[in-house]
Amino acid sequence: MPTKKAKKKTVVELSRSSYTPYALTEGEEYMSNPQLEHFKAILLHWRQQLMEEVDSTLQLMQDEIYNLPDAADRATQEEEFSLELRTRDRERKLIRKINQALERIQKNDYGFCDSCGIEIGIRRLEARPTATLCIDCKTIEEIKEKQWGT
Ligand SMILES: [Zn+2]
C-alpha cells in the first residue's frame, strides 16, 4: 500500500491571513497608487502560492505512479489523479485571471466594473482580487448563467 497520499490542500481560495486589510487615509482617492500597490502585492503572492502548488503536485503524482507495482492500485490512483488534475486546471485558469488583473493594475484600469464602470470596492477586491464586476453585475451574471446553463 502506498504510504503517502496526494496532498488535498488547495490555495484556490485566497487565504485571509495572507494580507492586511487596506487602511484608507482620509480623503484618499479610490485606486490611488498605494492601493494599486496593495492589490499588486496580494495578487503576486497568491500567484506564487498557486504556481508552487501546481509544481509540487505534479512532481508528487509522478513519483507516486512509479511506486505502485500493482495495476489495480495504479488504476485507483489514476482516478484520484484525474480529480487532482481538474483542480490543477482550475488553478491554471485562476493564474490566468491573476495575470489579467495584474495587467489592469499596470494600465490603471483596475478596480472598476467591466459592465457598468462603477467602483468594485476595496473590501470586495480584497476578498476577490480577480473580480472584474461589481456585486450587482455579478449577481445578474450568475442569474443569467443559471437560466442558460452556461
Ligand atoms: Zn457593475
Tab-separated table of C-alpha atoms and ligand atoms in Angstrom:
chain	number	residue	atom	x	y	z
A	1	MET	CA	0.000	0.000	0.000
A	2	PRO	CA	1.238	3.471	-0.769
A	3	THR	CA	2.010	5.342	2.393
A	4	LYS	CA	1.894	8.904	1.145
A	5	LYS	CA	-1.210	10.330	-0.421
A	6	ALA	CA	-1.512	13.126	-2.901
A	7	LYS	CA	-1.972	16.326	-0.967
A	8	LYS	CA	-5.510	17.593	-0.853
A	9	LYS	CA	-4.855	21.142	0.203
A	10	THR	CA	-5.504	23.825	-2.358
A	11	VAL	CA	-4.959	27.521	-2.447
A	12	VAL	CA	-7.703	28.198	-4.951
A	13	GLU	CA	-9.289	30.274	-2.232
A	14	LEU	CA	-7.169	33.185	-1.194
A	15	SER	CA	-6.314	32.833	2.469
A	16	ARG	CA	-7.426	35.663	4.722
A	17	SER	CA	-4.162	35.665	6.602
A	18	SER	CA	-2.093	36.450	3.517
A	19	TYR	CA	-2.812	40.172	3.574
A	20	THR	CA	-3.638	43.007	5.924
A	21	PRO	CA	-6.846	44.869	5.006
A	22	TYR	CA	-6.013	48.176	3.432
A	23	ALA	CA	-6.324	51.161	5.737
A	24	LEU	CA	-7.682	54.164	3.877
A	25	THR	CA	-6.306	57.552	4.739
A	26	GLU	CA	-8.763	60.415	4.962
A	27	GLY	CA	-9.835	61.801	1.635
A	28	GLU	CA	-7.918	59.148	-0.222
A	29	GLU	CA	-8.950	58.637	-3.786
A	30	TYR	CA	-10.222	55.245	-4.959
A	31	MET	CA	-7.448	53.171	-6.558
A	32	SER	CA	-4.689	55.515	-5.519
A	33	ASN	CA	-1.137	54.303	-6.094
A	34	PRO	CA	-0.743	52.793	-2.605
A	35	GLN	CA	-3.986	50.883	-3.165
A	36	LEU	CA	-2.809	49.576	-6.519
A	37	GLU	CA	0.456	48.506	-4.880
A	38	HIS	CA	-1.531	46.781	-2.148
A	39	PHE	CA	-3.511	44.715	-4.654
A	40	LYS	CA	-0.473	44.020	-6.756
A	41	ALA	CA	1.253	42.531	-3.711
A	42	ILE	CA	-1.782	40.374	-2.880
A	43	LEU	CA	-2.048	39.110	-6.464
A	44	LEU	CA	1.667	38.360	-6.795
A	45	HIS	CA	1.731	36.488	-3.508
A	46	TRP	CA	-1.333	34.462	-4.468
A	47	ARG	CA	0.044	33.623	-7.896
A	48	GLN	CA	3.292	32.474	-6.318
A	49	GLN	CA	1.412	30.137	-3.977
A	50	LEU	CA	-0.621	28.689	-6.837
A	51	MET	CA	2.387	28.096	-9.047
A	52	GLU	CA	4.294	26.368	-6.286
A	53	GLU	CA	1.351	24.110	-5.657
A	54	VAL	CA	0.898	23.167	-9.303
A	55	ASP	CA	4.596	22.233	-9.477
A	56	SER	CA	4.728	20.241	-6.276
A	57	THR	CA	1.579	18.245	-7.036
A	58	LEU	CA	2.722	17.250	-10.493
A	59	GLN	CA	6.018	16.082	-9.052
A	60	LEU	CA	4.275	14.138	-6.313
A	61	MET	CA	1.944	12.459	-8.802
A	62	GLN	CA	4.794	11.295	-10.983
A	63	ASP	CA	6.650	9.860	-8.019
A	64	GLU	CA	3.597	8.016	-6.807
A	65	ILE	CA	2.625	6.420	-10.073
A	66	TYR	CA	6.063	4.856	-10.460
A	67	ASN	CA	5.962	3.484	-6.966
A	68	LEU	CA	2.834	1.380	-7.428
A	69	PRO	CA	3.639	-2.148	-8.578
A	70	ASP	CA	0.039	-3.330	-8.726
A	71	ALA	CA	-2.140	-2.480	-11.769
A	72	ALA	CA	-5.343	-2.165	-9.699
A	73	ASP	CA	-3.663	0.234	-7.341
A	74	ARG	CA	-2.470	2.233	-10.285
A	75	ALA	CA	-5.999	2.451	-11.694
A	76	THR	CA	-7.361	3.760	-8.396
A	77	GLN	CA	-4.515	6.175	-8.197
A	78	GLU	CA	-5.102	7.424	-11.715
A	79	GLU	CA	-8.715	8.137	-10.885
A	80	GLU	CA	-7.623	10.184	-7.934
A	81	PHE	CA	-5.165	11.986	-10.140
A	82	SER	CA	-7.771	12.952	-12.685
A	83	LEU	CA	-9.631	14.736	-9.899
A	84	GLU	CA	-6.404	16.334	-8.880
A	85	LEU	CA	-5.769	17.417	-12.449
A	86	ARG	CA	-9.131	19.131	-12.611
A	87	THR	CA	-8.135	21.135	-9.570
A	88	ARG	CA	-4.851	21.994	-11.303
A	89	ASP	CA	-6.853	23.114	-14.286
A	90	ARG	CA	-8.873	25.476	-12.098
A	91	GLU	CA	-5.646	26.779	-10.671
A	92	ARG	CA	-4.183	27.445	-14.077
A	93	LYS	CA	-7.314	29.366	-15.058
A	94	LEU	CA	-7.017	31.312	-11.854
A	95	ILE	CA	-3.389	32.142	-12.601
A	96	ARG	CA	-4.556	33.494	-15.942
A	97	LYS	CA	-7.140	35.692	-14.194
A	98	ILE	CA	-4.487	36.908	-11.771
A	99	ASN	CA	-2.277	37.849	-14.712
A	100	GLN	CA	-5.139	39.775	-16.276
A	101	ALA	CA	-5.750	41.602	-13.004
A	102	LEU	CA	-2.046	42.495	-12.814
A	103	GLU	CA	-2.211	43.861	-16.357
A	104	ARG	CA	-5.150	46.006	-15.386
A	105	ILE	CA	-3.225	47.370	-12.432
A	106	GLN	CA	-0.413	48.258	-14.814
A	107	LYS	CA	-2.828	50.055	-17.136
A	108	ASN	CA	-4.505	51.832	-14.220
A	109	ASP	CA	-7.733	50.123	-15.131
A	110	TYR	CA	-8.094	48.001	-12.007
A	111	GLY	CA	-10.982	48.080	-9.556
A	112	PHE	CA	-13.800	49.219	-11.823
A	113	CYS	CA	-16.724	47.124	-13.022
A	114	ASP	CA	-16.328	45.835	-16.575
A	115	SER	CA	-20.019	46.037	-17.171
A	116	CYS	CA	-21.229	49.292	-15.639
A	117	GLY	CA	-17.992	51.069	-14.778
A	118	ILE	CA	-18.618	51.754	-11.092
A	119	GLU	CA	-16.088	51.118	-8.326
A	120	ILE	CA	-15.932	47.464	-7.346
A	121	GLY	CA	-14.854	48.430	-3.845
A	122	ILE	CA	-11.746	47.744	-1.807
A	123	ARG	CA	-13.272	45.170	0.541
A	124	ARG	CA	-14.799	43.171	-2.310
A	125	LEU	CA	-11.480	43.243	-4.161
A	126	GLU	CA	-9.626	42.081	-1.082
A	127	ALA	CA	-11.932	39.085	-0.885
A	128	ARG	CA	-11.742	38.524	-4.656
A	129	PRO	CA	-8.764	40.339	-6.132
A	130	THR	CA	-9.582	38.988	-9.603
A	131	ALA	CA	-13.131	40.396	-9.615
A	132	THR	CA	-13.968	42.335	-12.763
A	133	LEU	CA	-17.604	43.018	-11.954
A	134	CYS	CA	-19.309	44.909	-9.156
A	135	ILE	CA	-21.541	42.888	-6.858
A	136	ASP	CA	-24.748	43.881	-8.709
A	137	CYS	CA	-23.463	42.972	-12.167
A	138	LYS	CA	-22.003	39.754	-10.792
A	139	THR	CA	-25.367	38.787	-9.334
A	140	ILE	CA	-27.110	39.463	-12.643
A	141	GLU	CA	-24.478	37.422	-14.463
A	142	GLU	CA	-24.969	34.496	-12.111
A	143	ILE	CA	-28.736	34.561	-12.624
A	144	LYS	CA	-28.227	34.544	-16.387
A	145	GLU	CA	-25.759	31.665	-16.137
A	146	LYS	CA	-28.264	29.649	-14.168
A	147	GLN	CA	-31.001	30.323	-16.709
A	148	TRP	CA	-28.944	29.477	-19.761
A	149	GLY	CA	-26.891	26.793	-18.084
A	150	THR	CA	-23.600	28.013	-19.451
B	1	ZN	ZN	-21.343	46.747	-12.429
